[in-house]
Tab-separated table of C-alpha atoms in Angstrom:
chain	number	residue	atom	x	y	z
A	1	MET	CA	16.230	-3.726	-9.548
A	2	ILE	CA	17.276	-6.261	-12.196
A	3	ILE	CA	16.956	-9.964	-11.362
A	4	ASP	CA	19.183	-11.977	-13.713
A	5	LEU	CA	17.486	-15.191	-14.828
A	6	SER	CA	19.601	-15.927	-17.902
A	7	THR	CA	20.788	-19.339	-19.028
A	8	PRO	CA	23.729	-19.991	-21.379
A	9	ASN	CA	21.376	-19.980	-24.358
A	10	THR	CA	18.736	-17.398	-23.422
A	11	ARG	CA	18.666	-13.780	-22.279
A	12	ALA	CA	16.239	-13.643	-19.358
A	13	PHE	CA	15.727	-11.183	-16.527
A	14	ALA	CA	13.047	-9.550	-14.425
A	15	LYS	CA	12.857	-5.839	-13.769
A	16	GLN	CA	11.391	-5.261	-10.315
A	17	ILE	CA	9.486	-1.964	-10.159
A	18	SER	CA	8.725	-0.920	-6.597
A	19	THR	CA	5.793	1.256	-5.536
A	20	ALA	CA	6.678	2.702	-2.148
A	21	SER	CA	3.241	4.274	-1.663
A	22	LEU	CA	1.753	0.767	-1.589
A	23	GLY	CA	4.682	-1.286	-0.339
A	24	ASP	CA	4.356	-3.378	-3.498
A	25	HIS	CA	6.541	-4.663	-6.336
A	26	SER	CA	5.577	-5.151	-9.979
A	27	TYR	CA	7.578	-7.059	-12.564
A	28	ILE	CA	8.470	-6.889	-16.233
A	29	VAL	CA	9.911	-10.308	-17.110
A	30	VAL	CA	11.904	-10.620	-20.333
A	31	VAL	CA	12.787	-13.912	-22.004
A	32	GLY	CA	14.509	-13.567	-25.357
A	33	GLU	CA	12.457	-11.187	-27.484
A	34	GLU	CA	9.239	-11.445	-25.459
A	35	ALA	CA	8.075	-10.039	-22.138
A	36	VAL	CA	5.293	-10.444	-19.599
A	37	ALA	CA	4.156	-8.058	-16.851
A	38	ILE	CA	2.934	-9.020	-13.381
A	39	ASP	CA	0.784	-6.987	-10.935
A	40	ILE	CA	0.767	-3.547	-12.575
A	41	GLN	CA	-0.688	-0.332	-11.113
A	42	ARG	CA	-2.714	2.339	-12.967
A	43	ASP	CA	0.065	4.881	-13.545
A	44	LEU	CA	1.325	3.146	-16.659
A	45	ASP	CA	3.972	5.639	-17.786
A	46	ARG	CA	6.710	4.096	-15.647
A	47	PHE	CA	5.939	0.601	-16.944
A	48	GLU	CA	5.848	1.809	-20.531
A	49	ALA	CA	9.270	3.385	-19.986
A	50	VAL	CA	10.663	0.035	-18.847
A	51	LEU	CA	9.109	-1.770	-21.808
A	52	ASP	CA	10.563	0.800	-24.189
A	53	GLY	CA	14.018	0.012	-22.837
A	54	VAL	CA	13.995	-3.794	-22.851
A	55	ASP	CA	13.594	-4.394	-26.603
A	56	ALA	CA	10.946	-7.086	-26.186
A	57	ASN	CA	7.322	-7.577	-27.219
A	58	LEU	CA	4.803	-7.692	-24.359
A	59	VAL	CA	2.784	-10.885	-24.851
A	60	ALA	CA	0.891	-11.226	-21.554
A	61	VAL	CA	-0.043	-9.339	-18.388
A	62	PHE	CA	-0.717	-11.371	-15.221
A	63	GLU	CA	-2.528	-10.687	-11.953
A	64	THR	CA	-1.639	-12.894	-9.000
A	65	HIS	CA	-4.941	-12.035	-7.305
A	66	ILE	CA	-7.802	-9.571	-7.260
A	67	HIS	CA	-5.972	-6.884	-5.364
A	68	ASN	CA	-7.201	-5.442	-2.080
A	69	ASP	CA	-4.749	-2.539	-1.814
A	70	TYR	CA	-4.789	-0.837	-5.227
A	71	VAL	CA	-6.644	-0.590	-8.502
A	72	SER	CA	-4.895	-2.571	-11.202
A	73	GLY	CA	-3.626	-1.105	-14.443
A	74	GLY	CA	-2.986	-4.539	-15.889
A	75	LYS	CA	-5.925	-4.649	-18.276
A	76	LEU	CA	-5.120	-1.169	-19.605
A	77	LEU	CA	-1.514	-2.187	-20.259
A	78	ALA	CA	-2.591	-5.411	-21.973
A	79	GLU	CA	-5.017	-3.538	-24.229
A	80	GLU	CA	-2.395	-0.985	-25.243
A	81	HIS	CA	-0.030	-3.755	-26.355
A	82	GLY	CA	-2.511	-6.308	-27.668
A	83	ALA	CA	-1.303	-8.709	-24.974
A	84	THR	CA	-3.207	-11.518	-23.266
A	85	TYR	CA	-4.666	-10.448	-19.923
A	86	VAL	CA	-4.372	-13.319	-17.445
A	87	LEU	CA	-6.234	-13.719	-14.141
A	88	PRO	CA	-6.446	-16.621	-11.705
A	89	ALA	CA	-9.316	-18.983	-12.436
A	90	ASN	CA	-12.796	-18.324	-11.018
A	91	THR	CA	-12.342	-14.695	-9.956
A	92	GLY	CA	-15.745	-13.515	-11.183
A	93	ALA	CA	-14.222	-10.661	-13.195
A	94	THR	CA	-16.772	-9.191	-15.623
A	95	TYR	CA	-14.401	-8.127	-18.415
A	96	ASP	CA	-12.572	-10.070	-21.107
A	97	HIS	CA	-9.610	-11.991	-19.725
A	98	THR	CA	-7.888	-15.364	-19.855
A	99	PRO	CA	-8.376	-17.419	-16.667
A	100	LEU	CA	-5.356	-19.625	-15.978
A	101	PRO	CA	-6.116	-22.698	-13.834
A	102	ASP	CA	-3.514	-24.476	-11.746
A	103	GLY	CA	-0.852	-26.127	-13.899
A	104	GLU	CA	-1.788	-24.355	-17.131
A	105	THR	CA	0.881	-22.349	-18.973
A	106	ILE	CA	1.470	-19.278	-21.113
A	107	PRO	CA	4.581	-19.294	-23.362
A	108	VAL	CA	7.112	-16.465	-23.282
A	109	GLY	CA	10.266	-16.439	-25.398
A	110	GLY	CA	10.482	-20.224	-25.593
A	111	TRP	CA	9.992	-20.617	-21.834
A	112	LEU	CA	6.754	-21.115	-19.896
A	113	VAL	CA	4.868	-19.241	-17.194
A	114	ARG	CA	2.991	-21.883	-15.204
A	115	ALA	CA	0.074	-21.119	-12.874
A	116	MET	CA	0.405	-22.464	-9.333
A	117	HIS	CA	-2.767	-22.063	-7.269
A	118	THR	CA	-1.563	-20.707	-3.923
A	119	PRO	CA	-4.640	-19.681	-1.905
A	120	GLY	CA	-4.202	-18.046	1.467
A	121	HIS	CA	-4.077	-14.319	0.816
A	122	THR	CA	-7.273	-14.717	-1.210
A	123	HIS	CA	-9.131	-17.861	-2.234
A	124	ASN	CA	-8.173	-17.690	-5.900
A	125	HIS	CA	-4.627	-16.430	-5.422
A	126	THR	CA	-2.246	-17.788	-8.047
A	127	SER	CA	1.541	-17.576	-8.207
A	128	TYR	CA	3.380	-17.832	-11.517
A	129	VAL	CA	6.397	-20.071	-11.978
A	130	LEU	CA	8.837	-19.109	-14.728
A	131	GLU	CA	10.244	-22.293	-16.279
A	132	SER	CA	13.175	-22.664	-18.637
A	133	PRO	CA	13.567	-25.893	-20.645
A	134	GLN	CA	15.734	-27.117	-17.762
A	135	GLY	CA	13.112	-26.419	-15.082
A	136	PRO	CA	11.799	-23.682	-12.744
A	137	VAL	CA	13.952	-20.591	-12.227
A	138	ALA	CA	11.639	-18.197	-10.337
A	139	ILE	CA	8.225	-17.844	-8.769
A	140	PHE	CA	6.296	-14.576	-8.806
A	141	SER	CA	4.427	-15.182	-5.612
A	142	GLY	CA	2.165	-12.137	-5.207
A	143	GLY	CA	0.712	-12.224	-1.697
A	144	SER	CA	1.588	-15.851	-0.980
A	145	MET	CA	5.211	-16.493	0.032
A	146	LEU	CA	6.900	-13.168	0.816
A	147	VAL	CA	10.428	-12.519	2.056
A	148	GLY	CA	10.449	-13.874	5.587
A	149	ALA	CA	6.680	-13.420	5.745
A	150	VAL	CA	3.404	-14.330	4.053
A	151	GLY	CA	0.450	-12.300	2.876
A	152	ARG	CA	-2.187	-11.749	5.535
A	153	SER	CA	-5.295	-13.926	5.526
A	154	ASP	CA	-7.838	-11.669	7.231
A	155	LEU	CA	-8.633	-9.153	4.488
A	156	LEU	CA	-11.766	-10.961	3.293
A	157	GLY	CA	-13.321	-10.863	6.756
A	158	PRO	CA	-13.383	-13.075	9.863
A	159	ASP	CA	-15.547	-15.745	8.234
A	160	HIS	CA	-12.685	-16.508	5.829
A	161	THR	CA	-9.628	-16.044	8.032
A	162	GLU	CA	-9.173	-19.528	9.504
A	163	ARG	CA	-9.585	-21.285	6.180
A	164	LEU	CA	-7.240	-18.852	4.447
A	165	LEU	CA	-4.615	-19.263	7.165
A	166	ALA	CA	-4.679	-23.019	6.605
A	167	ASP	CA	-4.477	-22.448	2.856
A	168	GLN	CA	-1.573	-20.010	3.242
A	169	TYR	CA	0.328	-22.532	5.338
A	170	ALA	CA	-0.274	-25.262	2.755
A	171	SER	CA	0.621	-22.977	-0.161
A	172	ALA	CA	3.975	-22.036	1.350
A	173	HIS	CA	4.763	-25.712	1.870
A	174	ARG	CA	3.709	-26.504	-1.681
A	175	ILE	CA	6.116	-23.881	-3.042
A	176	ALA	CA	8.944	-25.147	-0.835
A	177	ASP	CA	8.293	-28.797	-1.694
A	178	THR	CA	7.836	-28.243	-5.440
A	179	LEU	CA	10.513	-25.775	-6.528
A	180	PRO	CA	14.295	-26.227	-6.513
A	181	ASN	CA	16.176	-24.448	-3.725
A	182	PRO	CA	17.858	-21.879	-6.025
A	183	SER	CA	14.498	-20.677	-7.417
A	184	ILE	CA	14.050	-16.924	-7.009
A	185	VAL	CA	11.069	-15.855	-4.877
A	186	ALA	CA	9.759	-12.527	-6.212
A	187	PRO	CA	6.691	-11.376	-4.239
A	188	THR	CA	4.347	-8.467	-4.894
A	189	HIS	CA	3.859	-7.337	-1.291
A	190	GLY	CA	6.860	-5.959	0.567
A	191	THR	CA	7.958	-3.437	3.166
A	192	GLY	CA	5.197	-0.957	3.975
A	193	SER	CA	2.363	-3.078	2.610
A	194	PHE	CA	-0.660	-3.588	4.860
A	195	CYS	CA	-1.206	-6.836	2.915
A	196	SER	CA	1.784	-8.429	4.636
A	197	ALA	CA	1.146	-10.237	7.899
A	198	SER	CA	4.490	-9.077	9.348
A	199	ASP	CA	7.516	-6.977	8.485
A	200	VAL	CA	9.210	-7.921	5.216
A	201	ALA	CA	12.993	-8.106	5.266
A	202	ASP	CA	13.943	-7.712	1.589
A	203	THR	CA	12.503	-7.496	-1.916
A	204	THR	CA	13.461	-10.958	-3.232
A	205	SER	CA	14.584	-14.260	-1.789
A	206	THR	CA	15.125	-17.884	-2.762
A	207	VAL	CA	13.221	-21.016	-1.865
A	208	GLU	CA	16.272	-22.208	0.060
A	209	ARG	CA	16.402	-19.053	2.177
A	210	GLU	CA	12.664	-19.138	2.854
A	211	LYS	CA	12.959	-22.667	4.203
A	212	LEU	CA	15.110	-21.149	6.952
A	213	GLN	CA	13.111	-17.993	7.701
A	214	ASN	CA	9.537	-18.089	6.453
A	215	PRO	CA	7.050	-18.323	9.332
A	216	ALA	CA	4.860	-20.802	7.458
A	217	LEU	CA	7.832	-23.123	6.956
A	218	ILE	CA	9.519	-22.883	10.357
A	219	ALA	CA	6.395	-23.001	12.530
A	220	PRO	CA	6.081	-26.339	14.353
A	221	SER	CA	2.429	-26.693	13.349
A	222	LEU	CA	-0.446	-25.037	11.523
A	223	ASP	CA	-1.926	-23.925	14.845
A	224	ALA	CA	1.319	-22.256	15.900
A	225	PHE	CA	1.610	-20.544	12.526
A	226	ALA	CA	-1.983	-19.293	12.614
A	227	LEU	CA	-1.623	-17.918	16.142
A	228	SER	CA	1.586	-16.046	15.317
A	229	GLN	CA	0.007	-14.524	12.221
A	230	LYS	CA	-3.132	-13.305	13.984
A	231	MET	CA	-1.070	-11.712	16.756
A	232	GLY	CA	0.736	-9.603	14.163
A	233	TYR	CA	-2.268	-8.375	12.194
A	234	LYS	CA	-2.449	-4.591	12.356
A	235	ALA	CA	-5.495	-2.576	11.380
A	236	TYR	CA	-5.714	-2.056	7.638
A	237	PRO	CA	-7.137	0.852	5.626
A	238	VAL	CA	-10.911	0.935	5.250
A	239	TYR	CA	-10.548	1.865	1.577
A	240	TYR	CA	-9.465	-1.729	0.953
A	241	LYS	CA	-13.140	-2.718	0.871
A	242	HIS	CA	-13.490	-0.757	-2.377
A	243	MET	CA	-10.480	-2.275	-4.164
A	244	ALA	CA	-11.572	-5.815	-4.988
A	245	PRO	CA	-14.993	-4.700	-6.318
A	246	SER	CA	-13.241	-2.070	-8.453
A	247	ASN	CA	-10.837	-4.682	-9.795
A	248	LEU	CA	-13.687	-6.974	-10.825
A	249	LEU	CA	-15.226	-4.276	-13.036
A	250	PRO	CA	-13.808	-2.587	-16.131
A	251	LEU	CA	-12.216	0.670	-14.974
A	252	GLY	CA	-11.114	3.313	-17.433
A	253	ALA	CA	-7.798	5.079	-17.639
A	254	PRO	CA	-7.066	7.614	-14.886
A	255	PRO	CA	-7.551	11.317	-15.653
A	256	ARG	CA	-4.523	13.002	-17.172
A	257	GLU	CA	-5.664	16.588	-17.680
A	258	ASP	CA	-4.073	19.357	-15.616
A	259	LEU	CA	-5.873	20.275	-12.427
A	260	PRO	CA	-7.516	23.708	-12.407
A	261	THR	CA	-5.866	26.257	-10.130
A	262	ILE	CA	-8.206	27.532	-7.416
A	263	THR	CA	-7.764	31.073	-6.129
A	264	ARG	CA	-11.023	31.689	-4.194
A	265	LEU	CA	-12.739	29.716	-1.464
A	266	ASP	CA	-16.064	29.803	-3.313
A	267	GLN	CA	-14.425	27.712	-6.054
A	268	VAL	CA	-13.820	24.868	-3.604
A	269	GLY	CA	-17.507	23.958	-3.314
A	270	GLU	CA	-18.121	20.784	-1.302
A	271	ALA	CA	-14.566	19.513	-1.732
A	272	THR	CA	-12.283	18.849	1.228
A	273	ILE	CA	-9.100	20.913	1.218
A	274	ILE	CA	-6.085	18.645	1.664
A	275	ASP	CA	-2.703	20.237	2.380
A	276	VAL	CA	0.153	18.055	1.104
A	277	ARG	CA	2.990	20.430	1.950
A	278	PRO	CA	5.601	19.397	4.537
A	279	PHE	CA	4.087	19.508	8.010
A	280	GLU	CA	6.262	22.399	9.153
A	281	GLU	CA	4.830	24.543	6.352
A	282	TYR	CA	1.268	23.495	7.149
A	283	ALA	CA	1.858	24.214	10.838
A	284	ALA	CA	3.157	27.711	10.080
A	285	GLY	CA	-0.018	28.704	8.238
A	286	HIS	CA	-2.909	26.910	6.547
A	287	LEU	CA	-6.492	27.522	5.548
A	288	PRO	CA	-8.808	27.021	8.543
A	289	GLY	CA	-10.584	23.682	8.227
A	290	SER	CA	-8.035	22.226	5.825
A	291	LEU	CA	-6.526	18.836	6.649
A	292	ALA	CA	-2.853	17.904	6.774
A	293	PHE	CA	-1.640	14.934	4.756
A	294	PRO	CA	2.024	15.853	4.254
A	295	GLY	CA	3.404	14.417	1.043
A	296	SER	CA	4.910	10.985	1.675
A	297	THR	CA	4.588	7.395	0.590
A	298	ASP	CA	1.726	7.113	3.091
A	299	ASP	CA	-0.392	10.144	2.180
A	300	ALA	CA	-2.994	8.419	-0.002
A	301	VAL	CA	-3.231	5.426	2.339
A	302	TYR	CA	-4.315	7.650	5.209
A	303	MET	CA	-6.611	9.750	3.014
A	304	GLY	CA	-8.349	6.555	1.950
A	305	TRP	CA	-8.506	5.492	5.582
A	306	THR	CA	-10.060	8.660	7.023
A	307	LEU	CA	-12.031	10.463	4.295
A	308	GLU	CA	-15.285	9.579	2.567
A	309	TRP	CA	-14.291	7.312	-0.292
A	310	ASP	CA	-13.498	9.077	-3.601
A	311	SER	CA	-15.103	12.295	-2.377
A	312	PRO	CA	-13.918	15.490	-4.113
A	313	VAL	CA	-10.680	16.955	-2.780
A	314	VAL	CA	-8.601	20.033	-3.537
A	315	LEU	CA	-4.860	19.696	-2.965
A	316	VAL	CA	-2.674	22.466	-1.531
A	317	GLY	CA	0.996	22.424	-2.458
A	318	LYS	CA	3.621	23.128	-5.035
A	319	ARG	CA	2.964	21.627	-8.456
A	320	SER	CA	5.375	18.737	-7.848
A	321	GLU	CA	3.894	18.016	-4.407
A	322	VAL	CA	0.362	17.978	-5.773
A	323	GLN	CA	1.313	15.769	-8.709
A	324	GLU	CA	2.945	13.184	-6.463
A	325	ALA	CA	-0.084	13.051	-4.155
A	326	ARG	CA	-2.389	12.819	-7.174
A	327	VAL	CA	-0.521	9.787	-8.509
A	328	HIS	CA	-0.717	8.109	-5.102
A	329	LEU	CA	-4.483	8.688	-5.019
A	330	ILE	CA	-4.991	7.482	-8.592
A	331	ARG	CA	-3.288	4.208	-7.681
A	332	ILE	CA	-6.084	3.472	-5.215
A	333	GLY	CA	-8.800	4.546	-7.652
A	334	TRP	CA	-9.358	8.020	-6.172
A	335	ASP	CA	-9.975	10.165	-9.243
A	336	ALA	CA	-12.081	12.930	-7.633
A	337	ILE	CA	-9.241	15.442	-7.377
A	338	VAL	CA	-10.904	18.620	-8.562
A	339	GLY	CA	-8.280	21.336	-8.198
A	340	ARG	CA	-5.076	22.611	-6.667
A	341	ILE	CA	-4.149	25.651	-4.575
A	342	GLU	CA	-0.758	27.315	-4.770
A	343	PRO	CA	0.786	27.977	-1.340
A	344	ASP	CA	1.358	31.613	-2.313
A	345	SER	CA	-2.427	32.052	-2.645
A	346	LEU	CA	-3.335	31.028	0.897
A	347	ASP	CA	-3.117	34.483	2.509
A	348	LEU	CA	-5.285	35.987	-0.220
A	349	MET	CA	-7.879	33.200	-0.051
A	350	ALA	CA	-8.403	33.144	3.717
A	351	ASP	CA	-11.296	35.108	5.223
A	352	GLY	CA	-9.026	36.013	8.139
A	353	PRO	CA	-5.679	34.925	9.559
A	354	LEU	CA	-4.285	31.571	8.515
A	355	ALA	CA	-4.567	28.841	11.123
A	356	THR	CA	-1.434	27.490	12.783
A	357	THR	CA	-0.614	24.208	14.518
A	358	PRO	CA	1.801	24.181	17.458
A	359	PHE	CA	4.293	21.330	17.644
A	360	ILE	CA	6.860	20.255	20.216
A	361	THR	CA	9.415	17.516	20.872
A	362	PHE	CA	9.315	14.876	23.591
A	363	ASP	CA	11.874	16.929	25.515
A	364	GLU	CA	9.224	19.654	25.729
A	365	LEU	CA	6.402	17.325	26.791
A	366	GLU	CA	6.940	17.786	30.533
A	367	GLY	CA	4.765	20.655	31.668
A	368	ALA	CA	2.690	20.752	28.489
A	369	GLU	CA	-1.036	20.843	29.175
A	370	GLY	CA	-3.726	18.725	27.568
A	371	THR	CA	-4.860	15.155	27.050
A	372	LEU	CA	-2.041	12.990	25.680
A	373	LEU	CA	-3.287	11.008	22.687
A	374	ASP	CA	-1.350	8.035	21.268
A	375	VAL	CA	-2.691	7.359	17.756
A	376	ARG	CA	-0.538	4.358	16.856
A	377	ASP	CA	-1.856	0.915	15.954
A	378	PRO	CA	-2.878	-1.375	18.853
A	379	VAL	CA	-0.073	-3.775	17.884
A	380	GLU	CA	2.384	-0.906	18.374
A	381	HIS	CA	0.819	-0.101	21.747
A	382	LEU	CA	1.828	-3.569	22.926
A	383	MET	CA	5.460	-2.470	22.621
A	384	GLY	CA	4.910	0.126	25.343
A	385	VAL	CA	3.009	3.371	25.906
A	386	ILE	CA	3.578	6.630	27.763
A	387	PRO	CA	1.890	6.508	31.191
A	388	GLY	CA	-1.492	8.219	31.167
A	389	ALA	CA	-1.858	8.369	27.395
A	390	THR	CA	-5.244	7.806	25.788
A	391	LEU	CA	-4.826	5.040	23.206
A	392	VAL	CA	-6.839	5.292	20.008
A	393	HIS	CA	-6.043	4.451	16.400
A	394	LEU	CA	-5.583	7.350	14.000
A	395	ALA	CA	-8.575	6.349	11.879
A	396	GLU	CA	-10.985	6.131	14.800
A	397	VAL	CA	-10.194	9.506	16.340
A	398	SER	CA	-10.037	11.241	12.953
A	399	VAL	CA	-13.524	10.129	11.990
A	400	ASN	CA	-15.095	10.995	15.363
A	401	PRO	CA	-12.805	13.240	17.477
A	402	SER	CA	-15.383	14.239	20.087
A	403	ALA	CA	-15.903	10.610	21.084
A	404	TYR	CA	-12.363	10.400	22.399
A	405	VAL	CA	-11.127	13.831	23.497
A	406	THR	CA	-12.267	17.246	24.655
A	407	GLY	CA	-10.308	20.389	25.343
A	408	ASP	CA	-6.605	20.742	24.587
A	409	VAL	CA	-4.877	17.703	23.107
A	410	LEU	CA	-1.251	16.591	22.741
A	411	ILE	CA	-0.898	14.018	19.955
A	412	HIS	CA	1.924	11.573	19.288
A	413	CYS	CA	2.600	8.492	17.201
A	414	GLN	CA	5.921	6.824	16.391
A	415	GLY	CA	7.535	9.621	14.388
A	416	GLY	CA	5.029	12.477	14.151
A	417	TYR	CA	3.495	11.858	10.726
A	418	ARG	CA	0.242	10.272	11.850
A	419	ALA	CA	-0.057	12.774	14.693
A	420	SER	CA	0.094	15.622	12.170
A	421	ILE	CA	-2.824	14.099	10.258
A	422	VAL	CA	-4.944	13.731	13.383
A	423	ALA	CA	-4.239	17.349	14.360
A	424	GLY	CA	-6.014	18.611	11.251
A	425	PHE	CA	-9.155	16.634	12.071
A	426	LEU	CA	-9.142	17.812	15.680
A	427	GLU	CA	-8.704	21.442	14.639
A	428	ALA	CA	-11.584	21.092	12.187
A	429	ALA	CA	-13.693	19.836	15.117
A	430	GLY	CA	-12.820	22.943	17.130
A	431	LEU	CA	-10.202	21.362	19.401
A	432	GLN	CA	-6.761	22.806	20.113
A	433	ALA	CA	-4.182	20.229	19.080
A	434	THR	CA	-0.436	20.228	19.664
A	435	VAL	CA	1.613	17.723	17.672
A	436	ILE	CA	4.591	15.988	19.259
A	437	TYR	CA	6.577	15.996	16.036
A	438	ASP	CA	9.350	13.720	17.201
A	439	ASP	CA	10.418	10.079	17.282
A	440	LEU	CA	9.042	8.135	20.225
A	441	GLU	CA	12.537	6.765	20.802
A	442	ASN	CA	13.446	10.245	22.070
A	443	TYR	CA	10.990	9.971	24.968
A	444	LYS	CA	13.159	9.953	28.101
A	445	GLY	CA	10.626	8.360	30.434
A	446	GLN	CA	9.729	4.723	30.951
A	447	LEU	CA	7.152	3.176	28.630
A	448	VAL	CA	4.616	0.903	30.293
A	449	SER	CA	2.322	-1.903	29.192
A	450	PRO	CA	-1.067	-0.713	27.903
């Protein structure tokens, strides 16, 4: 997406680069013959391709905050281009960088990028205001003001949440009170990000529009805002606890060499076998004990949520399927991908028959035997549950299946994806799992309150 920021005398625009696997947006901002980059992930090829096409010299790379959801590639990009690497002030980062306190600026193409301290998502969070000689034109707001939402304030733990909620409220009001109404709001967190406190409606906005829809700006008080935010906080991936520490240390470039092809089970060693094929293919036949993480924008998120962090994994799938999953894992700093298995090799590798996973629709649920397991988030459960279902979050039952179920199990979520992941863990624990691979909207019965 191109965001036009030009004035009569200056070519200026921002290229928004979305990362669906994280629910995030990065930016290459061009002013005249110079460019800056904001909130970049580790897979740099796609950012280099954009830079190659904009005919501008990269002069600075910015981070709005020490990220909790991915490992940054910003320092690597800055080093490759000899650009200044800019962080918010007082982050504690141990590598060379330029801290930019509130109000300080970095020039780009005759314009300025001005730091605006906007705590709330994290304590040091900083947004960056792009200013032409005539005044502000855009704010790159990271995890502060989002589109009809704000970044969540609970990721640093309960001891920080109340203070950060108050800061987030104040930061949104500062943005609204400081910037002209037409100013573009270009956030980092968007649809699908666990860093957002609520659903995000679009990828960009304006200050004027946010005054009409942003929860921090339309709430009657700080207390009302804080309560509404906390009610919407869903569980977030446990791998997040590894992200900020990783982003405070120098991290090398991700591995680029081809993965070795594995053809025998004894080559797997201690690695976990992860099947990234479409669920229907996994269900029709997979290696016993292997886990299902069908390729999607969510695959790495749920791997990081349920598996031992950065433990060795072997990926099953076609070359393109494996490569996509590998990129998703690399973005969260998971480099321990030690091999790949071609689907055509599964029959030859197995000691006996391939395992299968039965799946049904909600129309077929009546008469099916087993414990009904609803693995959605507790916030989703509040919208209604099937009578008699056992309610447990995907991550909890995956890590310790026997604590929640015994015998035959029927698993559902909202659309079937999370249920397919849980099925692999239950099978590995010796349980018989049937996946309801269907949208919950197709359930014909009456949902009830949990």
